[in-house]
């Protein structure tokens, strides 16, 4: 097999490949809907910190929203706790160049403050993405992050279309490197890459990067990512992204365990302490069992994926939307419509916010039965070019339909608002801290108040017997004033105060 020959015979001996860990960020984002609470993450933080990862990815703005709204947990406190628990390793955050949480556009002042406050709480590296490569926005955040002492790694989002050629991506790479980037990340969120395309694309990007490190971050939606990682490092990539096995595979990334083994078998040098793999895996399996959460499962190859290019994390959302309308059996029809909408809108990359824009428009087209009879504001803003210039022209007939509505015409002379931080503070009565301002802008006030009124949850995920897990579950879920458990020689009686 060529992989066993190429790396081991490299000039100067084995080349070192560094690992970016995604066990705390993209793994739970892919499999658990971002619902990784602090009590789930902290017990494995020290193990991850001692493993020897180049970087540990930790947070994004959508995770902040999910923690506050759905887990009723202060995301700032989680960030601080986890970053302090991993002092040996650089921790990373991800951000769009022009938006946080919302699928719309965020003021530059808020984007800069978001990066600055993350750095203040321990973030030392950022991956910065923009599907339409707004270099002005990306460049400003690169400088903002670096001014705070953090590394800035702009991200190239892979898409499969006649316009997203190797030459196109090489040109974008040269533009990003010219911004002063500390690295370039290539992300394949939908798992679309084939080994052949990985070989040519990574080669083109590495050459265009001119010595700047290139990272590869491939999802396994189509089961090809482990093979593509080998092709990518042979083509010159020096860092790969992985997650612990229970949060890997399928819609997530390849597992750390398998990737490290493959790289070493292929003759590469990977300097990680494997003794920390098993404790992390065992902890995650207990969390999945206690919380009734799924564990990573390999996907099967699907040719249909290349048509709709839907990121794995969006499938459940679409099915829920259709189920609510009694149309769950039309899921594949929605996926087909997505592919048509994507082509009509100029082949946007199927990543936030464009995957949501394309997906929402496709659902509306199917549900209403009349294509583009209902168009979300964000699609109108996109059609006006406020997100940036699409890689291909929009279908003229579709564009005319979108622009024919009075609401779309109202955006003709619109400019995205650019309020100052002082103006934004006044919305909340003034005098609030920077952290509180960010939180209030990310999360509705009612959810912030509900979060603050909810006691912190500190579930114990330590190893125990099946019987004791059952007892713990009874104690945690009991709502009465009296609980009695008896099994063999074991007896436990609890009395409440009221």
Short mmCIF file of C-alpha atoms in Angstrom, two decimals:
data_model
loop_
_atom_site.label_atom_id
_atom_site.label_comp_id
_atom_site.label_asym_id
_atom_site.label_seq_id
_atom_site.Cartn_x
_atom_site.Cartn_y
_atom_site.Cartn_z
CA UNK A 1 0.00 0.00 0.00
CA UNK A 2 1.47 3.36 -1.02
CA UNK A 3 0.65 5.01 2.34
CA UNK A 4 3.08 2.67 4.08
CA UNK A 5 5.87 3.64 1.69
CA UNK A 6 5.54 7.37 1.02
CA UNK A 7 5.79 8.85 4.52
CA UNK A 8 8.44 6.51 5.88
CA UNK A 9 10.82 7.29 3.03
CA UNK A 10 10.47 11.07 3.34
CA UNK A 11 13.76 12.99 3.16
CA UNK A 12 15.09 13.69 6.66
CA UNK A 13 13.09 10.94 8.33
CA UNK A 14 9.44 10.78 9.42
CA UNK A 15 7.51 14.04 9.23
CA UNK A 16 5.68 15.10 12.39
CA UNK A 17 1.90 15.54 12.18
CA UNK A 18 0.18 17.56 14.91
CA UNK A 19 -3.35 16.89 16.15
CA UNK A 20 -6.08 19.47 16.83
CA UNK A 21 -8.55 17.99 19.31
CA UNK A 22 -12.30 18.45 18.73
CA UNK A 23 -13.62 16.36 21.66
CA UNK A 24 -14.99 19.43 23.44
CA UNK A 25 -16.28 21.36 20.41
CA UNK A 26 -17.07 19.78 17.05
CA UNK A 27 -17.56 16.27 18.42
CA UNK A 28 -20.43 17.23 20.76
CA UNK A 29 -21.65 19.78 18.22
CA UNK A 30 -22.02 17.00 15.66
CA UNK A 31 -23.46 14.24 17.86
CA UNK A 32 -24.99 15.98 20.91
CA UNK A 33 -26.35 19.20 19.45
CA UNK A 34 -23.65 21.21 21.31
CA UNK A 35 -25.11 20.19 24.68
CA UNK A 36 -21.87 19.45 26.48
CA UNK A 37 -22.28 20.91 29.96
CA UNK A 38 -19.43 21.87 32.25
CA UNK A 39 -19.92 18.81 34.46
CA UNK A 40 -19.53 16.64 31.35
CA UNK A 41 -16.37 18.36 30.13
CA UNK A 42 -14.36 19.08 33.27
CA UNK A 43 -13.67 15.46 34.32
CA UNK A 44 -11.78 14.80 31.08
CA UNK A 45 -10.13 18.21 30.69
CA UNK A 46 -6.92 17.24 32.48
CA UNK A 47 -6.62 14.03 30.44
CA UNK A 48 -6.99 16.01 27.20
CA UNK A 49 -4.52 18.62 28.45
CA UNK A 50 -1.86 15.99 29.16
CA UNK A 51 -2.25 14.20 25.82
CA UNK A 52 -0.02 16.58 23.87
CA UNK A 53 -2.47 18.06 21.35
CA UNK A 54 -1.28 21.07 19.37
CA UNK A 55 -4.57 22.84 20.14
CA UNK A 56 -7.87 21.95 21.81
CA UNK A 57 -10.91 23.52 20.13
CA UNK A 58 -13.36 24.61 22.77
CA UNK A 59 -16.08 27.07 21.85
CA UNK A 60 -18.11 28.96 19.26
CA UNK A 61 -20.91 31.50 19.51
CA UNK A 62 -23.66 28.96 18.78
CA UNK A 63 -22.41 26.85 21.68
CA UNK A 64 -22.80 29.90 23.92
CA UNK A 65 -26.44 30.20 22.86
CA UNK A 66 -27.20 26.49 23.32
CA UNK A 67 -25.60 26.38 26.78
CA UNK A 68 -27.58 29.39 27.98
CA UNK A 69 -30.93 28.64 26.33
CA UNK A 70 -31.14 24.86 26.52
CA UNK A 71 -28.68 23.76 29.21
CA UNK A 72 -29.37 26.76 31.50
CA UNK A 73 -25.63 27.09 32.07
CA UNK A 74 -23.50 30.25 32.00
CA UNK A 75 -21.25 29.78 28.94
CA UNK A 76 -18.65 32.23 30.25
CA UNK A 77 -18.27 30.17 33.41
CA UNK A 78 -17.88 27.00 31.37
CA UNK A 79 -15.24 28.60 29.15
CA UNK A 80 -13.27 29.89 32.14
CA UNK A 81 -13.47 26.56 33.98
CA UNK A 82 -12.37 24.46 31.01
CA UNK A 83 -9.61 26.77 29.81
CA UNK A 84 -8.14 26.96 33.33
CA UNK A 85 -8.29 23.17 33.58
CA UNK A 86 -6.07 22.86 30.48
CA UNK A 87 -3.08 25.16 31.15
CA UNK A 88 -0.59 23.12 29.08
CA UNK A 89 -2.48 23.36 25.79
CA UNK A 90 -3.56 26.26 23.60
CA UNK A 91 -7.36 26.40 23.49
CA UNK A 92 -9.20 27.61 20.41
CA UNK A 93 -12.46 29.33 19.51
CA UNK A 94 -14.18 29.60 16.15
CA UNK A 95 -15.99 32.57 14.67
CA UNK A 96 -17.53 33.78 11.45
CA UNK A 97 -15.94 36.94 10.13
CA UNK A 98 -19.21 38.87 10.16
CA UNK A 99 -21.69 37.19 12.48
CA UNK A 100 -22.16 35.49 15.83
CA UNK A 101 -25.16 33.18 16.47
CA UNK A 102 -27.54 34.99 14.15
CA UNK A 103 -27.60 33.97 10.48
CA UNK A 104 -27.60 37.69 9.72
CA UNK A 105 -24.78 40.21 10.05
CA UNK A 106 -23.18 41.42 13.27
CA UNK A 107 -21.64 44.85 13.84
CA UNK A 108 -17.84 45.06 13.61
CA UNK A 109 -17.68 46.48 17.15
CA UNK A 110 -19.36 43.35 18.52
CA UNK A 111 -17.20 40.98 16.48
CA UNK A 112 -14.04 42.64 17.80
CA UNK A 113 -15.30 42.62 21.40
CA UNK A 114 -16.27 38.93 21.08
CA UNK A 115 -12.72 38.02 20.08
CA UNK A 116 -11.18 40.22 22.78
CA UNK A 117 -13.32 38.77 25.59
CA UNK A 118 -12.61 35.20 24.48
CA UNK A 119 -8.90 35.99 24.65
CA UNK A 120 -9.36 37.51 28.11
CA UNK A 121 -10.77 34.16 29.30
CA UNK A 122 -8.01 31.94 27.96
CA UNK A 123 -8.51 31.50 24.22
CA UNK A 124 -5.16 31.51 22.45
CA UNK A 125 -6.14 30.55 18.91
CA UNK A 126 -9.00 31.28 16.50
CA UNK A 127 -10.27 29.68 13.33
CA UNK A 128 -12.07 32.36 11.32
CA UNK A 129 -14.40 31.47 8.48
CA UNK A 130 -16.38 33.21 5.78
CA UNK A 131 -17.93 31.21 2.96
CA UNK A 132 -17.64 34.15 0.57
CA UNK A 133 -14.11 35.14 1.67
CA UNK A 134 -14.70 38.74 2.78
CA UNK A 135 -11.02 39.46 3.24
CA UNK A 136 -11.65 42.87 4.82
CA UNK A 137 -13.72 41.28 7.60
CA UNK A 138 -11.40 38.29 8.00
CA UNK A 139 -8.32 40.51 8.04
CA UNK A 140 -9.73 42.77 10.74
CA UNK A 141 -10.39 39.79 13.03
CA UNK A 142 -6.94 38.34 12.28
CA UNK A 143 -5.41 41.58 13.53
CA UNK A 144 -7.78 41.75 16.51
CA UNK A 145 -6.87 38.24 17.62
CA UNK A 146 -3.16 38.72 17.11
CA UNK A 147 -3.23 42.01 19.03
CA UNK A 148 -4.50 39.99 22.00
CA UNK A 149 -1.66 37.48 21.65
CA UNK A 150 -3.73 34.76 19.95
CA UNK A 151 -3.02 32.88 16.75
CA UNK A 152 -5.38 33.49 13.82
CA UNK A 153 -6.13 30.66 11.38
CA UNK A 154 -8.51 31.60 8.54
CA UNK A 155 -10.62 28.70 7.32
CA UNK A 156 -11.33 27.58 3.77
CA UNK A 157 -14.73 25.90 3.58
CA UNK A 158 -14.85 23.23 0.91
CA UNK A 159 -17.73 23.06 -1.55
CA UNK A 160 -18.31 20.84 -4.55
CA UNK A 161 -19.37 22.85 -7.59
CA UNK A 162 -18.10 23.68 -11.09
CA UNK A 163 -16.76 26.97 -9.70
CA UNK A 164 -14.93 25.75 -6.57
CA UNK A 165 -11.82 24.59 -8.40
CA UNK A 166 -8.34 23.97 -7.03
CA UNK A 167 -7.26 27.21 -8.70
CA UNK A 168 -10.08 29.11 -6.96
CA UNK A 169 -9.04 27.79 -3.55
CA UNK A 170 -5.36 28.41 -4.22
CA UNK A 171 -6.14 32.05 -5.01
CA UNK A 172 -8.18 32.41 -1.81
CA UNK A 173 -5.31 30.82 0.15
CA UNK A 174 -2.85 33.42 -1.16
CA UNK A 175 -5.26 36.18 -0.12
CA UNK A 176 -5.63 34.76 3.40
CA UNK A 177 -1.89 34.28 3.84
CA UNK A 178 -1.39 37.91 2.78
CA UNK A 179 -3.54 38.96 5.76
CA UNK A 180 -0.83 37.69 8.09
CA UNK A 181 -2.49 34.37 8.93
CA UNK A 182 -0.73 32.02 11.36
CA UNK A 183 -2.12 29.01 9.52
CA UNK A 184 -4.74 27.92 7.00
CA UNK A 185 -7.48 25.42 7.81
CA UNK A 186 -9.30 23.44 5.12
CA UNK A 187 -12.68 22.22 6.35
CA UNK A 188 -14.95 19.71 4.63
CA UNK A 189 -18.05 19.97 6.84
CA UNK A 190 -20.26 17.74 4.69
CA UNK A 191 -17.69 15.02 4.01
CA UNK A 192 -17.69 15.62 0.26
CA UNK A 193 -14.01 15.18 -0.55
CA UNK A 194 -12.77 12.12 -2.39
CA UNK A 195 -9.18 10.87 -2.03
CA UNK A 196 -8.32 12.05 -5.54
CA UNK A 197 -9.70 15.57 -4.97
CA UNK A 198 -8.08 15.73 -1.53
CA UNK A 199 -4.70 15.01 -3.13
CA UNK A 200 -4.99 17.75 -5.74
CA UNK A 201 -6.69 20.33 -3.52
CA UNK A 202 -4.37 20.04 -0.51
CA UNK A 203 -1.36 20.14 -2.84
CA UNK A 204 -2.65 23.38 -4.38
CA UNK A 205 -3.38 24.95 -0.99
CA UNK A 206 -0.04 23.92 0.54
CA UNK A 207 1.82 25.40 -2.42
CA UNK A 208 -0.20 28.61 -2.25
CA UNK A 209 0.33 28.85 1.53
CA UNK A 210 4.08 29.20 0.97
CA UNK A 211 5.22 27.59 4.21
CA UNK A 212 2.30 28.68 6.42
CA UNK A 213 1.01 25.54 8.23
CA UNK A 214 -2.05 23.90 6.67
CA UNK A 215 -4.63 22.08 8.82
CA UNK A 216 -7.27 19.66 7.54
CA UNK A 217 -10.65 19.23 9.21
CA UNK A 218 -12.77 16.62 7.41
CA UNK A 219 -16.11 15.19 8.53
CA UNK A 220 -16.94 11.54 7.95
CA UNK A 221 -20.49 11.89 6.57
CA UNK A 222 -19.48 9.78 3.59
CA UNK A 223 -17.00 7.46 5.36
CA UNK A 224 -14.03 8.74 3.36
CA UNK A 225 -12.44 11.16 5.85
CA UNK A 226 -9.91 8.70 7.39
CA UNK A 227 -8.57 7.90 3.93
CA UNK A 228 -8.64 11.58 2.96
CA UNK A 229 -6.54 12.44 6.03
CA UNK A 230 -3.78 10.17 4.77
CA UNK A 231 -3.98 11.76 1.33
CA UNK A 232 -3.97 15.23 2.89
CA UNK A 233 -0.85 14.74 5.00
CA UNK A 234 0.97 13.10 2.09
CA UNK A 235 0.10 16.23 0.08
CA UNK A 236 1.73 18.42 2.71
CA UNK A 237 -0.82 19.19 5.44
CA UNK A 238 0.82 19.24 8.88
CA UNK A 239 -2.16 19.22 11.27
CA UNK A 240 -5.34 17.13 11.38
CA UNK A 241 -8.49 17.51 13.47
CA UNK A 242 -9.90 14.55 15.42
CA UNK A 243 -12.24 13.69 18.30
CA UNK A 244 -12.31 10.95 20.93
CA UNK A 245 -14.00 7.82 19.55
CA UNK A 246 -17.45 8.20 21.24
CA UNK A 247 -17.86 11.60 19.55
CA UNK A 248 -16.20 10.72 16.24
CA UNK A 249 -17.18 9.18 12.87
CA UNK A 250 -20.38 9.69 10.88
CA UNK A 251 -21.39 13.36 10.95
CA UNK A 252 -18.32 14.09 13.09
CA UNK A 253 -14.59 13.80 12.40
CA UNK A 254 -12.38 10.70 12.35
CA UNK A 255 -11.43 9.40 15.78
CA UNK A 256 -8.17 10.38 17.42
CA UNK A 257 -7.47 6.73 18.17
CA UNK A 258 -7.76 5.51 14.58
CA UNK A 259 -6.17 8.57 12.99
CA UNK A 260 -3.07 8.40 15.18
CA UNK A 261 -2.71 4.67 14.47
CA UNK A 262 -3.09 5.23 10.72
CA UNK A 263 -0.55 8.05 10.67
CA UNK A 264 1.99 6.02 12.60
CA UNK A 265 1.47 2.95 10.42
CA UNK A 266 2.05 5.20 7.41
CA UNK A 267 5.39 6.27 8.87
CA UNK A 268 4.53 9.71 10.25
CA UNK A 269 5.61 10.91 13.70
CA UNK A 270 2.71 11.74 16.04
CA UNK A 271 3.84 12.85 19.50
CA UNK A 272 0.79 12.10 21.65
CA UNK A 273 0.54 10.19 24.93
CA UNK A 274 -1.93 7.41 24.14
CA UNK A 275 -2.40 6.52 27.81
CA UNK A 276 -4.90 9.41 28.05
CA UNK A 277 -7.11 8.14 25.20
CA UNK A 278 -8.94 5.44 27.19
CA UNK A 279 -9.92 7.59 30.22
CA UNK A 280 -11.48 10.18 27.92
CA UNK A 281 -13.31 7.52 25.91
CA UNK A 282 -14.62 5.78 29.04
CA UNK A 283 -15.83 9.04 30.54
CA UNK A 284 -17.70 9.98 27.36
CA UNK A 285 -19.33 6.56 27.21
CA UNK A 286 -20.58 7.01 30.78
CA UNK A 287 -21.89 10.49 29.94
CA UNK A 288 -23.71 9.10 26.90
CA UNK A 289 -25.24 6.32 29.00
CA UNK A 290 -26.26 8.53 31.94
CA UNK A 291 -27.64 11.31 29.71
CA UNK A 292 -29.18 9.02 27.05
CA UNK A 293 -27.03 10.53 24.29
CA UNK A 294 -25.83 8.84 21.08
CA UNK A 295 -22.26 7.74 20.45
CA UNK A 296 -20.52 8.08 17.12
CA UNK A 297 -21.45 5.57 14.42
CA UNK A 298 -19.74 5.19 11.03
CA UNK A 299 -21.68 6.38 8.01
CA UNK A 300 -22.16 4.52 4.74
CA UNK A 301 -21.10 6.00 1.43
CA UNK A 302 -23.95 7.90 -0.24
CA UNK A 303 -23.75 9.33 -3.75
CA UNK A 304 -26.82 11.48 -2.98
CA UNK A 305 -24.69 13.53 -0.54
CA UNK A 306 -22.92 15.17 -3.48
CA UNK A 307 -26.23 16.53 -4.72
CA UNK A 308 -27.64 18.15 -1.57
CA UNK A 309 -24.31 18.66 0.35
CA UNK A 310 -26.20 19.01 3.63
CA UNK A 311 -23.96 19.23 6.73
CA UNK A 312 -24.78 16.34 9.04
CA UNK A 313 -25.87 18.51 11.96
CA UNK A 314 -28.74 20.03 9.97
CA UNK A 315 -30.55 16.78 9.12
CA UNK A 316 -32.32 16.55 12.47
CA UNK A 317 -33.46 20.18 12.31
CA UNK A 318 -35.03 19.70 8.90
CA UNK A 319 -36.77 16.52 9.91
CA UNK A 320 -38.23 18.29 12.98
CA UNK A 321 -39.51 21.16 10.82
CA UNK A 322 -41.22 18.77 8.42
CA UNK A 323 -42.54 16.56 11.22
CA UNK A 324 -44.23 19.59 12.79
CA UNK A 325 -46.12 20.06 9.51
CA UNK A 326 -46.89 16.38 9.02
CA UNK A 327 -44.49 16.25 6.08
CA UNK A 328 -41.66 14.10 7.40
CA UNK A 329 -42.03 11.74 4.46
CA UNK A 330 -40.96 14.59 2.16
CA UNK A 331 -37.44 14.84 3.59
CA UNK A 332 -35.72 13.65 0.39
CA UNK A 333 -37.86 16.07 -1.60
CA UNK A 334 -36.48 18.88 0.58
CA UNK A 335 -32.93 17.68 -0.02
CA UNK A 336 -33.54 17.67 -3.78
CA UNK A 337 -34.98 21.17 -3.55
CA UNK A 338 -31.92 22.26 -1.57
CA UNK A 339 -29.64 21.23 -4.41
CA UNK A 340 -31.76 23.23 -6.85
CA UNK A 341 -31.88 26.32 -4.58
CA UNK A 342 -28.14 26.17 -4.01
CA UNK A 343 -27.45 26.21 -7.74
CA UNK A 344 -29.92 29.09 -8.27
CA UNK A 345 -28.28 31.13 -5.50
CA UNK A 346 -24.80 30.88 -7.01
CA UNK A 347 -23.45 27.75 -5.29
CA UNK A 348 -22.85 29.10 -1.76
CA UNK A 349 -20.78 26.90 0.53
CA UNK A 350 -23.08 24.72 2.62
CA UNK A 351 -21.91 26.04 5.98
CA UNK A 352 -23.30 28.66 8.37
CA UNK A 353 -25.03 30.89 7.44
CA UNK A 354 -25.52 29.74 3.84
CA UNK A 355 -26.53 26.17 4.62
CA UNK A 356 -29.32 27.58 6.80
CA UNK A 357 -30.34 30.10 4.15
CA UNK A 358 -30.48 27.47 1.40
CA UNK A 359 -32.14 24.92 3.67
CA UNK A 360 -34.79 27.29 4.98
CA UNK A 361 -35.65 28.46 1.47
CA UNK A 362 -35.92 24.86 0.30
CA UNK A 363 -38.27 23.96 3.17
CA UNK A 364 -40.44 27.01 2.39
CA UNK A 365 -40.54 26.12 -1.30
CA UNK A 366 -41.71 22.59 -0.51
CA UNK A 367 -44.15 23.52 2.27
CA UNK A 368 -45.85 26.36 0.34
CA UNK A 369 -45.91 24.48 -2.96
CA UNK A 370 -44.89 27.66 -4.79
CA UNK A 371 -41.18 28.27 -5.14
CA UNK A 372 -39.91 31.58 -3.69
CA UNK A 373 -43.41 32.75 -2.78
CA UNK A 374 -42.01 33.25 0.71
CA UNK A 375 -38.42 34.49 1.01
CA UNK A 376 -36.67 35.08 4.36
CA UNK A 377 -35.03 38.46 4.97
CA UNK A 378 -31.59 36.81 5.10
CA UNK A 379 -32.02 35.44 1.57
CA UNK A 380 -32.98 38.93 0.38
CA UNK A 381 -29.89 40.37 2.08
CA UNK A 382 -27.77 37.67 0.45
CA UNK A 383 -29.28 38.41 -2.97
CA UNK A 384 -28.36 42.08 -2.52
CA UNK A 385 -24.73 41.09 -1.94
CA UNK A 386 -24.39 42.14 1.70
CA UNK A 387 -22.82 38.81 2.68
CA UNK A 388 -20.26 39.16 -0.10
CA UNK A 389 -19.94 38.19 -3.76
CA UNK A 390 -21.16 34.67 -4.64
CA UNK A 391 -18.76 32.44 -6.52
CA UNK A 392 -21.26 32.22 -9.42
CA UNK A 393 -24.05 34.49 -10.70
CA UNK A 394 -27.54 33.98 -9.27
CA UNK A 395 -30.18 32.56 -11.60
CA UNK A 396 -31.69 35.67 -13.19
CA UNK A 397 -35.31 34.46 -13.05
CA UNK A 398 -35.00 33.56 -9.37
CA UNK A 399 -33.26 36.85 -8.64
CA UNK A 400 -36.07 38.77 -10.35
CA UNK A 401 -38.65 36.86 -8.27
CA UNK A 402 -36.82 37.62 -5.01
CA UNK A 403 -36.34 41.29 -5.87
CA UNK A 404 -39.95 41.82 -6.92
CA UNK A 405 -41.28 41.99 -3.36
CA UNK A 406 -41.58 45.36 -1.56
CA UNK A 407 -39.52 44.00 1.34
CA UNK A 408 -36.65 43.03 -0.98
CA UNK A 409 -36.75 46.45 -2.63
CA UNK A 410 -36.44 48.08 0.80
CA UNK A 411 -32.92 46.65 1.06
CA UNK A 412 -31.74 48.43 -2.11
CA UNK A 413 -30.26 51.38 -0.20
CA UNK A 414 -29.87 49.54 3.12
CA UNK A 415 -26.58 49.40 4.96
CA UNK A 416 -25.84 46.84 7.71
CA UNK A 417 -26.07 48.68 11.05
CA UNK A 418 -22.76 49.47 12.75
CA UNK A 419 -23.73 50.58 16.28
CA UNK A 420 -21.04 51.43 18.81
CA UNK A 421 -20.66 49.40 22.00
CA UNK A 422 -21.98 52.33 24.03
CA UNK A 423 -25.10 52.45 21.86
CA UNK A 424 -25.61 48.72 22.32
CA UNK A 425 -25.18 48.97 26.10
CA UNK A 426 -27.97 51.52 26.24
CA UNK A 427 -30.38 48.80 25.05
CA UNK A 428 -29.85 47.05 28.37
CA UNK A 429 -29.81 50.08 30.64
CA UNK A 430 -26.09 50.82 30.37
CA UNK A 431 -23.37 49.98 32.86
CA UNK A 432 -23.20 46.25 32.08
CA UNK A 433 -19.88 44.45 31.68
CA UNK A 434 -18.44 43.45 28.34
CA UNK A 435 -19.15 39.77 29.07
CA UNK A 436 -22.73 40.53 30.02
CA UNK A 437 -23.19 42.64 26.89
CA UNK A 438 -22.00 39.79 24.67
CA UNK A 439 -24.30 37.35 26.47
CA UNK A 440 -27.32 39.65 26.12
CA UNK A 441 -26.64 40.10 22.42
CA UNK A 442 -26.30 36.36 21.87
CA UNK A 443 -29.22 35.14 23.99
CA UNK A 444 -32.74 36.55 24.53
CA UNK A 445 -33.13 38.24 27.91
CA UNK A 446 -35.80 35.78 29.07
CA UNK A 447 -33.39 32.89 28.50
CA UNK A 448 -30.59 34.68 30.36
CA UNK A 449 -32.89 35.22 33.34
CA UNK A 450 -34.05 31.58 33.23
CA UNK A 451 -30.41 30.48 33.12
CA UNK A 452 -29.56 32.60 36.16
CA UNK A 453 -32.54 31.18 38.06
CA UNK A 454 -31.50 27.56 37.40
CA UNK A 455 -29.16 25.94 39.94
CA UNK A 456 -25.87 24.71 38.52
CA UNK A 457 -25.96 21.04 37.63
CA UNK A 458 -23.03 18.95 38.83
CA UNK A 459 -23.74 15.38 37.91
CA UNK A 460 -21.23 12.76 38.99
CA UNK A 461 -20.10 10.64 36.03
CA UNK A 462 -17.56 8.63 38.01
CA UNK A 463 -17.40 4.86 37.33
CA UNK A 464 -19.92 2.87 39.31
CA UNK A 465 -22.07 -0.25 39.18
CA UNK A 466 -25.28 -0.55 37.21
CA UNK A 467 -27.25 -0.75 40.46
CA UNK A 468 -25.67 2.42 41.84
CA UNK A 469 -26.35 4.26 38.60
CA UNK A 470 -30.01 3.30 38.97
CA UNK A 471 -30.03 4.54 42.59
CA UNK A 472 -28.37 7.81 41.54
CA UNK A 473 -30.96 8.31 38.80
CA UNK A 474 -33.79 7.77 41.28
CA UNK A 475 -32.29 10.25 43.72
CA UNK A 476 -31.68 12.85 41.00
CA UNK A 477 -35.18 12.60 39.53
CA UNK A 478 -37.25 12.06 42.67
CA UNK A 479 -39.68 14.93 43.38
CA UNK A 480 -41.32 13.61 46.53
CA UNK A 481 -40.47 14.12 50.21
CA UNK A 482 -39.73 10.43 50.82
CA UNK A 483 -37.69 7.89 48.88
CA UNK A 484 -37.03 4.29 49.91
CA UNK A 485 -34.89 1.88 47.86
CA UNK A 486 -34.34 -1.74 48.81
CA UNK A 487 -32.42 -4.43 46.90
CA UNK A 488 -31.00 -7.54 48.54
CA UNK A 489 -28.84 -6.42 51.43
CA UNK A 490 -28.90 -2.79 50.25
CA UNK A 491 -31.40 -0.34 51.74
CA UNK A 492 -31.61 3.45 51.42
CA UNK A 493 -34.25 5.80 52.84
CA UNK A 494 -34.27 9.54 52.21
CA UNK A 495 -36.56 12.06 53.89
CA UNK A 496 -37.14 15.54 52.49
CA UNK A 497 -37.63 18.65 54.61
CA UNK A 498 -40.91 19.47 52.93
#
